[in-house]
CSV table of C-alpha atoms and ligand atoms in Angstrom, one decimal:
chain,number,residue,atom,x,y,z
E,499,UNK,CA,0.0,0.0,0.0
E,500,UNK,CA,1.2,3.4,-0.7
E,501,UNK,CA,0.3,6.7,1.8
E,502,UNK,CA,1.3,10.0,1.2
E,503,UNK,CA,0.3,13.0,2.9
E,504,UNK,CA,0.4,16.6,2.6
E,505,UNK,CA,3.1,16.2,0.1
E,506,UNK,CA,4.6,19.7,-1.1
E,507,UNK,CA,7.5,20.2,-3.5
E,508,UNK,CA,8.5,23.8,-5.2
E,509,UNK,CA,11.1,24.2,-8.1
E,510,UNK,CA,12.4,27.8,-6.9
E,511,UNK,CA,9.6,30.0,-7.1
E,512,UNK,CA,7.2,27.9,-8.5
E,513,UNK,CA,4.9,25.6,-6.2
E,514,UNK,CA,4.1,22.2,-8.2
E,515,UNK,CA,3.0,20.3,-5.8
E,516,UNK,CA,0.6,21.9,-3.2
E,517,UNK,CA,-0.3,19.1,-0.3
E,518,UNK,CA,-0.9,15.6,-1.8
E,519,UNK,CA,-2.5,13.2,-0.5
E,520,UNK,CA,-3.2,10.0,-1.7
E,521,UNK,CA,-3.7,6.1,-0.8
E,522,UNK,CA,-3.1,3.7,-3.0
E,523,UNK,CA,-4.0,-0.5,-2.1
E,524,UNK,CA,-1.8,-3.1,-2.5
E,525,UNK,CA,-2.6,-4.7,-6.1
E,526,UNK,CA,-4.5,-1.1,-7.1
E,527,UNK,CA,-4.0,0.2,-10.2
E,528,UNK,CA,-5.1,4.0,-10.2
E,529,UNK,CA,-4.6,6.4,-13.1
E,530,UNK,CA,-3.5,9.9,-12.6
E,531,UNK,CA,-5.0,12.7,-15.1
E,532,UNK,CA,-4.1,16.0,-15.7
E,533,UNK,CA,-3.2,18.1,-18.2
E,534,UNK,CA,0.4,18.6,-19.2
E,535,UNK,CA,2.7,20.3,-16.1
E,536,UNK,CA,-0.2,19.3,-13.3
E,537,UNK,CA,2.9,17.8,-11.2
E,538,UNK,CA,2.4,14.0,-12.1
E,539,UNK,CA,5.6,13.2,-13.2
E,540,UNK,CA,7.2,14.8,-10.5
E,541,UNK,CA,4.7,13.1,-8.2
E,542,UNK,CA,5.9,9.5,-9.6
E,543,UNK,CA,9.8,10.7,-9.5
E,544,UNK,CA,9.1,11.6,-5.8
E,545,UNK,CA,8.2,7.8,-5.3
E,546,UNK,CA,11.2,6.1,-7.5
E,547,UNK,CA,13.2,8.6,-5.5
E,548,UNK,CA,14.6,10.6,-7.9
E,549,UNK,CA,13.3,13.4,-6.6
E,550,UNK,CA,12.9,14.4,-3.1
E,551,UNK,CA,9.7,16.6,-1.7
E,552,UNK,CA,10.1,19.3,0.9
E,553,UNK,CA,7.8,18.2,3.2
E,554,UNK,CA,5.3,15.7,3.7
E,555,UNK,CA,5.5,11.9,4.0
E,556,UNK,CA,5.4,8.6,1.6
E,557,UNK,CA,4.8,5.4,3.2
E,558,UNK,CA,5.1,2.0,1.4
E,559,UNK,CA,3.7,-1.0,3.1
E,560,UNK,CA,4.6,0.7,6.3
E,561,UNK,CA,8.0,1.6,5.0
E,562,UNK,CA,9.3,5.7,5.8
E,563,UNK,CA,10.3,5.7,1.9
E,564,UNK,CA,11.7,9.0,2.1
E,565,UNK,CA,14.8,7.8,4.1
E,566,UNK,CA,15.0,4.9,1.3
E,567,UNK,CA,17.4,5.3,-1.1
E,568,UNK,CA,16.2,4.9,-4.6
E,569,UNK,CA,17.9,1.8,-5.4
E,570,UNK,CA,16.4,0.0,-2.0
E,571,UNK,CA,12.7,1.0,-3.3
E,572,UNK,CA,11.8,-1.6,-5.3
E,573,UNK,CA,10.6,0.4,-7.9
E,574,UNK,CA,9.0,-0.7,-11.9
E,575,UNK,CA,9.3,2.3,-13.8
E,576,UNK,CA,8.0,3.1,-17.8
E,577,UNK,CA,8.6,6.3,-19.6
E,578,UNK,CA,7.4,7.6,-22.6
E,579,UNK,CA,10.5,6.7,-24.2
E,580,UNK,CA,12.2,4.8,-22.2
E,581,UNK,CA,15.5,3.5,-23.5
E,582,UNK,CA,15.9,-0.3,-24.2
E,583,UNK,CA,19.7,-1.4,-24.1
E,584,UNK,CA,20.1,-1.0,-28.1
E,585,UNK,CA,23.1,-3.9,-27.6
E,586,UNK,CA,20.9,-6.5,-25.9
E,587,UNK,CA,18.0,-8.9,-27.1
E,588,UNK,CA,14.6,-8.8,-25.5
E,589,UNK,CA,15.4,-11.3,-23.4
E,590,UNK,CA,18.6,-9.8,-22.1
E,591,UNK,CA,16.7,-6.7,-21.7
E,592,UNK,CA,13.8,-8.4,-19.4
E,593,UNK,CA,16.7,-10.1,-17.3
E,594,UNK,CA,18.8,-7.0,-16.9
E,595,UNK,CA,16.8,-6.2,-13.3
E,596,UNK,CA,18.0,-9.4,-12.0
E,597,UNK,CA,21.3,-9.9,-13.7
E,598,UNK,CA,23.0,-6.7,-12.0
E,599,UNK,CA,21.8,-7.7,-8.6
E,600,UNK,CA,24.6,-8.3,-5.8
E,601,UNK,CA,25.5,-12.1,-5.5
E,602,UNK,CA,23.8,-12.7,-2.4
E,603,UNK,CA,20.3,-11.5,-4.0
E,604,UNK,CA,21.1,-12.6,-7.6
E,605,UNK,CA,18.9,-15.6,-8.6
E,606,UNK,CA,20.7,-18.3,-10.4
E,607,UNK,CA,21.0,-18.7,-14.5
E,608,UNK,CA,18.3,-20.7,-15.2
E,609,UNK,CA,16.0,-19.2,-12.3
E,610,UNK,CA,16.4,-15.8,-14.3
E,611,UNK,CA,15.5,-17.7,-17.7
E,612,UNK,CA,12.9,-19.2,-16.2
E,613,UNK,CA,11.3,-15.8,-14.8
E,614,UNK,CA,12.1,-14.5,-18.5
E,615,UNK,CA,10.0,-16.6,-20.1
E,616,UNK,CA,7.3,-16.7,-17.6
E,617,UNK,CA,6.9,-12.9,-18.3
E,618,UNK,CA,7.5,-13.3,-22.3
E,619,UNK,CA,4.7,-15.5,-22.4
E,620,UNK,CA,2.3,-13.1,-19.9
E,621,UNK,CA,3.9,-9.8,-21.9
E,622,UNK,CA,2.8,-12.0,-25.2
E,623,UNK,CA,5.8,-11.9,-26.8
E,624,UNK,CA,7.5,-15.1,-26.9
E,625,UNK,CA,8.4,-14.6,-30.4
E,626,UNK,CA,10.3,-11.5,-29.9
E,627,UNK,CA,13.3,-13.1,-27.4
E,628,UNK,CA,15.9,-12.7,-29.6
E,629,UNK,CA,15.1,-9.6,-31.4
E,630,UNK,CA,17.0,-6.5,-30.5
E,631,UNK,CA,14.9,-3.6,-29.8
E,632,UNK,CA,15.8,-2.0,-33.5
E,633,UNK,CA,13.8,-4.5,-34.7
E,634,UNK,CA,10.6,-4.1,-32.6
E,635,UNK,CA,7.7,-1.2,-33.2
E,636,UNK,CA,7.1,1.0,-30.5
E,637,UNK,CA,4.0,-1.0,-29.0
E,638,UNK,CA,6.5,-4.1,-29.0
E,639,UNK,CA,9.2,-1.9,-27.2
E,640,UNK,CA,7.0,-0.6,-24.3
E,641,UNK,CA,5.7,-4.6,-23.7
E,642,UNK,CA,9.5,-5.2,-23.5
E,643,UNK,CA,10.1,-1.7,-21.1
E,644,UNK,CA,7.0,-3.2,-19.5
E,645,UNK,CA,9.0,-7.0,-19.1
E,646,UNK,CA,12.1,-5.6,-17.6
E,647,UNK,CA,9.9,-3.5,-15.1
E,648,UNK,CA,8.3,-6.8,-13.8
E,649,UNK,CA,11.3,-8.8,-13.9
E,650,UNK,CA,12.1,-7.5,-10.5
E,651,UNK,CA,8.7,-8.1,-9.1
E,652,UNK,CA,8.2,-4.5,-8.0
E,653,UNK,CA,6.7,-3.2,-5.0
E,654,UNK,CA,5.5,-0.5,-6.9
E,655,UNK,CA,5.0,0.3,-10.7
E,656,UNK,CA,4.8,3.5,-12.1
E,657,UNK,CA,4.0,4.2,-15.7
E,658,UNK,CA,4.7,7.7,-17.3
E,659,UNK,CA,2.4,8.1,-20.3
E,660,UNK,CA,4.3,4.9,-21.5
E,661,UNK,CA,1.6,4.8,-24.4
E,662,UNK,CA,1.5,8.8,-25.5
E,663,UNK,CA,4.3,8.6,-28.4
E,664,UNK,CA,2.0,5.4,-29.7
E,665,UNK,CA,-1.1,5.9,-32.4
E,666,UNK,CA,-4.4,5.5,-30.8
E,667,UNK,CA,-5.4,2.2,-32.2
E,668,UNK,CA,-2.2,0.8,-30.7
E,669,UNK,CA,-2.6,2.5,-27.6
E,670,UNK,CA,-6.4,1.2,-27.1
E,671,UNK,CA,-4.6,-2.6,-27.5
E,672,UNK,CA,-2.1,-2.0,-25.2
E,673,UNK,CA,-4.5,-0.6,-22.6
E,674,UNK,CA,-6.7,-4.1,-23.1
E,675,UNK,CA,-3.8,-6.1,-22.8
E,676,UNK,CA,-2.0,-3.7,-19.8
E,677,UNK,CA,-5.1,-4.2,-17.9
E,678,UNK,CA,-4.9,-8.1,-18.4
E,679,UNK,CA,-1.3,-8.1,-17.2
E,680,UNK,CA,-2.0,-6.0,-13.7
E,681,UNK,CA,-4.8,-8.7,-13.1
E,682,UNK,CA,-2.3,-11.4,-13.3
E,683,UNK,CA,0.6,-9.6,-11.4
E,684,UNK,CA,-1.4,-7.8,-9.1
E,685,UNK,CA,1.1,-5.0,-8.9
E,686,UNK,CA,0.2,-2.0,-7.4
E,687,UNK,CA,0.5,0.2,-10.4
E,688,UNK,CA,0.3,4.3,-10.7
E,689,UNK,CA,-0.8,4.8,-14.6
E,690,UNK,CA,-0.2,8.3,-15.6
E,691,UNK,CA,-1.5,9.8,-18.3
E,692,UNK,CA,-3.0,13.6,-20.0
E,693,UNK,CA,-5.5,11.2,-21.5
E,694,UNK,CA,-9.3,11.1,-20.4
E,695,UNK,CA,-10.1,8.0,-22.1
E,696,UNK,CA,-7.1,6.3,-21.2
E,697,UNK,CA,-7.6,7.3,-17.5
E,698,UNK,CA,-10.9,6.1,-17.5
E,699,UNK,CA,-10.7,2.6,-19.1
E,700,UNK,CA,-7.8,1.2,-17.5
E,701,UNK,CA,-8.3,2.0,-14.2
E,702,UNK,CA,-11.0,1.8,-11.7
E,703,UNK,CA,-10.3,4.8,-9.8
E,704,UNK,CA,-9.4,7.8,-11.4
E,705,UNK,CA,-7.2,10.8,-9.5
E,706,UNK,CA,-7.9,14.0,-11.0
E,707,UNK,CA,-4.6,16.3,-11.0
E,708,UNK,CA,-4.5,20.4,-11.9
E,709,UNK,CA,-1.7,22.6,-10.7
E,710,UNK,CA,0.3,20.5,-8.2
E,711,UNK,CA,-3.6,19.9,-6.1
E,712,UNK,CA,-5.5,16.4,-6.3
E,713,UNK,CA,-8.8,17.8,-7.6
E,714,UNK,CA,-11.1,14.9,-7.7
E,715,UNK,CA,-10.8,11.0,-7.3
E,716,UNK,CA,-13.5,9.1,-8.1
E,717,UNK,CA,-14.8,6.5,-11.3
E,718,UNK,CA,-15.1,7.8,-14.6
E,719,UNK,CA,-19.1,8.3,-14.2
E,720,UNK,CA,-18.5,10.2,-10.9
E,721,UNK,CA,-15.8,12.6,-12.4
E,722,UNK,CA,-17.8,12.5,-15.7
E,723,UNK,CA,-21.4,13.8,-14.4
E,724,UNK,CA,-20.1,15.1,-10.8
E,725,UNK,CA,-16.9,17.4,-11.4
E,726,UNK,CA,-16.3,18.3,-7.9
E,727,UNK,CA,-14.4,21.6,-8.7
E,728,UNK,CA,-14.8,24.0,-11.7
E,729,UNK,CA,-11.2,22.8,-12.8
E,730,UNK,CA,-12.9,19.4,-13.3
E,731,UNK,CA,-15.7,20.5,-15.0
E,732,UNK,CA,-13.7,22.4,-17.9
E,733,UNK,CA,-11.3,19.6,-17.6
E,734,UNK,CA,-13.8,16.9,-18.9
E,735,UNK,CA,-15.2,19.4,-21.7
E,736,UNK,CA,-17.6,21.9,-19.6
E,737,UNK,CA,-16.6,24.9,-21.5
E,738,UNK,CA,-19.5,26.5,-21.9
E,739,UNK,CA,-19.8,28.6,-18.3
E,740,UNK,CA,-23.1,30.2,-17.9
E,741,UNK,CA,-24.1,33.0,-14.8
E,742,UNK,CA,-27.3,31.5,-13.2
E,743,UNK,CA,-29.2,32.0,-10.1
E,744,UNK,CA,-30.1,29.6,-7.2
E,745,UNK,CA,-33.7,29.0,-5.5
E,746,UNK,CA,-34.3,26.4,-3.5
E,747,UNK,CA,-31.7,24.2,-5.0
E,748,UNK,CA,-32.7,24.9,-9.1
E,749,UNK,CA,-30.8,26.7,-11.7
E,750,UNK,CA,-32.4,29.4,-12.8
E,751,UNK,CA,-31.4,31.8,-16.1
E,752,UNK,CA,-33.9,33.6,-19.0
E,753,UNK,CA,-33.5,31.1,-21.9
E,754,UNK,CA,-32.6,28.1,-20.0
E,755,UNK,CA,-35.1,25.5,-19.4
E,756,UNK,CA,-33.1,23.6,-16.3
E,757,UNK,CA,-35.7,21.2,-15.4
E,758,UNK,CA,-33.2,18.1,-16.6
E,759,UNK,CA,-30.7,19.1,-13.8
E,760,UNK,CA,-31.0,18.1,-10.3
E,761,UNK,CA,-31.8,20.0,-7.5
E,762,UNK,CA,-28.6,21.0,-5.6
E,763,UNK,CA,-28.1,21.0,-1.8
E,764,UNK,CA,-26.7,24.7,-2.1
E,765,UNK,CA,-27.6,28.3,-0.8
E,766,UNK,CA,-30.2,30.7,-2.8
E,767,UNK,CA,-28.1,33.0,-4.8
E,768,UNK,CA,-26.0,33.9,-7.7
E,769,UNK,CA,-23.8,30.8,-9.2
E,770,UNK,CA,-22.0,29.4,-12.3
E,771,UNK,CA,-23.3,26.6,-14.3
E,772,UNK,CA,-21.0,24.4,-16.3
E,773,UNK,CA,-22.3,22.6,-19.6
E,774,UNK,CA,-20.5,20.6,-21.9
E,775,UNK,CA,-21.7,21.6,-25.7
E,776,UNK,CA,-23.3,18.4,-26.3
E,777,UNK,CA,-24.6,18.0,-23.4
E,778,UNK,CA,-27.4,21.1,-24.4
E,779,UNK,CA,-30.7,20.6,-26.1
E,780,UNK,CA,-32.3,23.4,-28.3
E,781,UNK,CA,-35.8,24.4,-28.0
E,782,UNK,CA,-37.4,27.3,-30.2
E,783,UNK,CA,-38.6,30.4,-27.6
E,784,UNK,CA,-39.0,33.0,-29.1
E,785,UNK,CA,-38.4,34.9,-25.8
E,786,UNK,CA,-35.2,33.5,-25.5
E,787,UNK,CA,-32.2,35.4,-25.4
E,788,UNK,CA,-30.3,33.3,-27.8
E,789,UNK,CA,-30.0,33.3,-31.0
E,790,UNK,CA,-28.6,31.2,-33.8
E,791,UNK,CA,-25.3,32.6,-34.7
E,792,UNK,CA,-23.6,30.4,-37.1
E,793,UNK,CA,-24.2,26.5,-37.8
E,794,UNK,CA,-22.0,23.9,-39.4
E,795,UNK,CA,-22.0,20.3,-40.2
E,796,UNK,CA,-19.3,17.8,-39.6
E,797,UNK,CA,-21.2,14.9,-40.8
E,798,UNK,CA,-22.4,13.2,-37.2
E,799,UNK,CA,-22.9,16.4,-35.5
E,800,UNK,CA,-23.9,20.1,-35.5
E,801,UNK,CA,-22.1,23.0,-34.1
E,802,UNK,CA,-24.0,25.5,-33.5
E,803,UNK,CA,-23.3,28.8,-32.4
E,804,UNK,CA,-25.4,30.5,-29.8
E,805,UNK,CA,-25.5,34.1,-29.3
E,806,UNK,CA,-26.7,35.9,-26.5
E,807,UNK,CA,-28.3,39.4,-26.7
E,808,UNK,CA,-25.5,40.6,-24.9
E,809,UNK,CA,-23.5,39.3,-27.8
E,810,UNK,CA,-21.5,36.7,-26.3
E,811,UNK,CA,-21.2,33.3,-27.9
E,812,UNK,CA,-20.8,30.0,-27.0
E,813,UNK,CA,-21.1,26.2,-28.8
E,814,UNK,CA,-23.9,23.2,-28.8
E,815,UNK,CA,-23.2,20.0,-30.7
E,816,UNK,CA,-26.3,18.0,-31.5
E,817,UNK,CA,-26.5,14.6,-33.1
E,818,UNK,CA,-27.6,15.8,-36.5
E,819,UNK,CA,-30.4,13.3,-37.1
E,820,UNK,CA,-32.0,14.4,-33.9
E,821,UNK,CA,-31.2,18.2,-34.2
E,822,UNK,CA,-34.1,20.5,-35.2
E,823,UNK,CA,-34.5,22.5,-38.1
E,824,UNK,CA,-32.5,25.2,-36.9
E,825,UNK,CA,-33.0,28.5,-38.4
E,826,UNK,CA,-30.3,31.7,-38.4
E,827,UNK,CA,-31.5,34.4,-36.3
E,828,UNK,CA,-34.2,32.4,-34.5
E,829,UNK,CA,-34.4,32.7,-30.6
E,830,UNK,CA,-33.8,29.2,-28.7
E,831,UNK,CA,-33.9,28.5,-25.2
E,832,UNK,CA,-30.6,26.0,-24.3
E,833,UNK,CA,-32.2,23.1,-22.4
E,834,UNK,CA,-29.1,21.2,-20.5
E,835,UNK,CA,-29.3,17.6,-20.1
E,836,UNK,CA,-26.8,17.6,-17.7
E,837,UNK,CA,-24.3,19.9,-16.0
E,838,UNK,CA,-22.2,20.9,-12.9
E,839,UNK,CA,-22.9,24.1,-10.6
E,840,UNK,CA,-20.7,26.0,-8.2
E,841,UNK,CA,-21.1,28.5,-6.0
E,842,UNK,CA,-19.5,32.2,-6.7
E,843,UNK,CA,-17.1,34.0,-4.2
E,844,UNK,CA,-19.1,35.7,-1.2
E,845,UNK,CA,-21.6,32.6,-1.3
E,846,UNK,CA,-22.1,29.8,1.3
E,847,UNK,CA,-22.2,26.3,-0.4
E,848,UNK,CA,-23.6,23.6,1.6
E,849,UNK,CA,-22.3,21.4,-1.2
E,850,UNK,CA,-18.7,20.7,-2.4
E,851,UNK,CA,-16.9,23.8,-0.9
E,852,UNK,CA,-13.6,23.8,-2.7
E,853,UNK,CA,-15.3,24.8,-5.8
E,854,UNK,CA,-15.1,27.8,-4.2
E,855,UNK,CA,-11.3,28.0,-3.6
E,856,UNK,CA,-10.9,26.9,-7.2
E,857,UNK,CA,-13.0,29.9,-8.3
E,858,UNK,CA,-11.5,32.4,-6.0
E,859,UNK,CA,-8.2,31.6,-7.3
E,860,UNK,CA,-9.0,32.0,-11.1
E,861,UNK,CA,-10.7,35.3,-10.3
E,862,UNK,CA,-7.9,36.9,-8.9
O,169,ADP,N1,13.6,19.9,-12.5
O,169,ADP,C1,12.7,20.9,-12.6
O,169,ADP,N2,13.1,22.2,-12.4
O,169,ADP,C2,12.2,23.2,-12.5
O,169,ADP,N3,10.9,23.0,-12.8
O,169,ADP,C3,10.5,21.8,-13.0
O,169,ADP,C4,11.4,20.7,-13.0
O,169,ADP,N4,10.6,19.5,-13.2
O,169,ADP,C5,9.4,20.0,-13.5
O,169,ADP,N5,9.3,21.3,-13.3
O,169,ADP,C6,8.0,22.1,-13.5
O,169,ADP,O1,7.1,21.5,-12.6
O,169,ADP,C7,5.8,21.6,-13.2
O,169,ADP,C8,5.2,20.2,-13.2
O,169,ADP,O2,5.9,19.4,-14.1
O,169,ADP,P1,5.6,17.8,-14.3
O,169,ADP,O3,5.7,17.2,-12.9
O,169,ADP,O4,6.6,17.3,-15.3
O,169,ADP,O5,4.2,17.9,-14.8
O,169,ADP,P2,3.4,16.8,-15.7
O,169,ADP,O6,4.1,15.5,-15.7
O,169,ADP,O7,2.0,16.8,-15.1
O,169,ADP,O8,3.3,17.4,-17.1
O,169,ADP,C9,6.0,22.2,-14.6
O,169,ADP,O9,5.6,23.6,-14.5
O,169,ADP,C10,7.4,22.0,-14.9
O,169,ADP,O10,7.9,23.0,-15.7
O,170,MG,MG1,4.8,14.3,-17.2
């Protein structure tokens, strides 16, 4: 199991990780997902130990980790691009963890084969032993980075975006399969990635990362249809942020028909409402302070353009089968079929307060 708590670590000026803390089971295999510079890597290279934090703790299986030396850790690591030995086969490669141990741990010769092809056969590449990594594509190469990360039987595995320099349809295989491997290793795995999709299908629970700050963990339906903090929200696509008023727990905004959101635990009073562009319905109303700006076709979908009398614009994708007629210059009211609310500064949330926080600091 891994702890950490109220982990900080500044470069110089420049705060990138802000109090983390995180628990991870024994055989768990979470995903971390943030954009790019959230912290994550140097979150992982705090646990290999190649980095150190200035304050805060990281326990594994009990273990003050922060006193442990890197090479005492225990530690799987993948990169992105992470260097095979260009003069060694696969095999060689895969055995390398266990071939540079000290005597006294190193197992013997045909223990280490053994283990080899043990983890050829559950990396599904038996056929590849002898190849040298020039001669392997790069979906081949991370199974082999993946190989000689096992090989020491690791008390923890981390994996930096070890699929990002890959083309999707590889990447969606090697998710299948990387998710077949943890359920026969059982290793406690951290799974970084920028990628929602990625995040969400290989792992069960998802930790939400935005400026050096955990900002939601949860499944992907929880962090889908219940961002906890604005950052979340415009993370998962919510860019279209709309001023609306509270009473007794319903949005309220002229040309917004709300009645397919849920009532919100949350104070009367002025709020934001966060809508993804297809997540909005159009209705005609011709009191309605939208109007149709602009509409396009990309085949599946439409994009329209909404603008409001104040002039301000903002998107809606509808299936095109199911779209209206839409007409130029006609008034619509935006019916959301979903969405996230927060509270503004100077209001009292009874719900989620670190919205709140989140907002605060944008504002200012
Ligand atoms: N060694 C370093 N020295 C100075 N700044 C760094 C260093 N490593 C990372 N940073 C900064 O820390 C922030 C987070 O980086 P990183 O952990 O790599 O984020 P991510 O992996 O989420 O993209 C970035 O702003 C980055 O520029
Ligand atoms: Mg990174």
């Amino acid at each position: 199991m891994i702890s950490i708590s109220s982990l900080t670590k500044n470069f110089g000026q420049t705060a990138v990780l802000r109090g983390i803390d995180l628990r991870i089971d024994a055989g768990e295999l979470v995903a971390l997902l943030g954009p790019s510079g959230s912290g994550k890597t140097t979150l992982l290279k705090i646990i290999a130990g190649l980095e150190w934090p200035d304050a805060g703790a990281l326990k594994v299986n009990g273990q003050d980790w922060l006193t442990l030396p890197a090479q005492k850790r225990r530690i799987g690591f993948v990169f992105q691009h992470y260097a095979l030995f260009p003069h060694m086969t696969v095999r060689d490669n895969i055995a390398f963890g266990l071939t540079v141990r000290p005597r006294a741990e190193r197992p013997g010769k045909s223990v280490i084969a053994a283990k080899v092809d043990d983890l050829l056969g559950l990396l599904q590449i038996p056929h590849l032993a002898d190849r040298f990594p020039a001669q392997l594509s790069g979906g081949q190469r991370q199974r082999v980075a993946l190989g000689r990360a096992l090989a020491i039987e690791p008390a923890v595995l981390l994996l930096d975006e070890p699929f990002g320099a890959l083309d999707a349809a590889i990447r969606r295989d090697l998710r299948r399969w990387l998710r077949e491997v943890h359920q026969k290793t059982g290793s406690t795995t951290l799974f970084v990635t920028h990628d929602q999709e990625e995040a969400f299908e290989l792992a069960d629970r998802v930790v939400v990362m935005g400026e050096g700050r955990i900002e939601q963990i949860g499944s992907a339906d929880q962090i889908h249809d219940r961002p906890s903090t604005p950052f979340v929200a415009r993370f998962m696509g919510a860019v279209v942020e709309l001023p609306v008023t509270l009473r007794a727990g319903r949005v309220e905004a002229p040309g917004l028909d709300a009645r397919g959101l849920e009532r919100r635990a949350m104070a009367d009073g002025p709020a934001q409402l966060f809508l993804r562009p297809d997540a909005i319905a159009l209705e005609p109303d011709a009191a309605s302070p939208w109007t149709l700006a602009h509409k396009t076709s990309t085949g599946a979908m439409i994009r329209a353009t909404l603008r409001h009398e104040t002039s301000r614009e903002i998107p809606v994708d509808l299936p095109r089968h199911s779209a209206p007629d839409l007409a130029i210059g006609s008034a619509y009211r935006l019916r959301p079929l979903s969405g996230a609310v927060f509270s503004l500064e100077g209001t009292a949330p009874t719900e989620a307060p670190r919205p709140v926080v989140s907002l605060k600091e944008k504002r200012t």
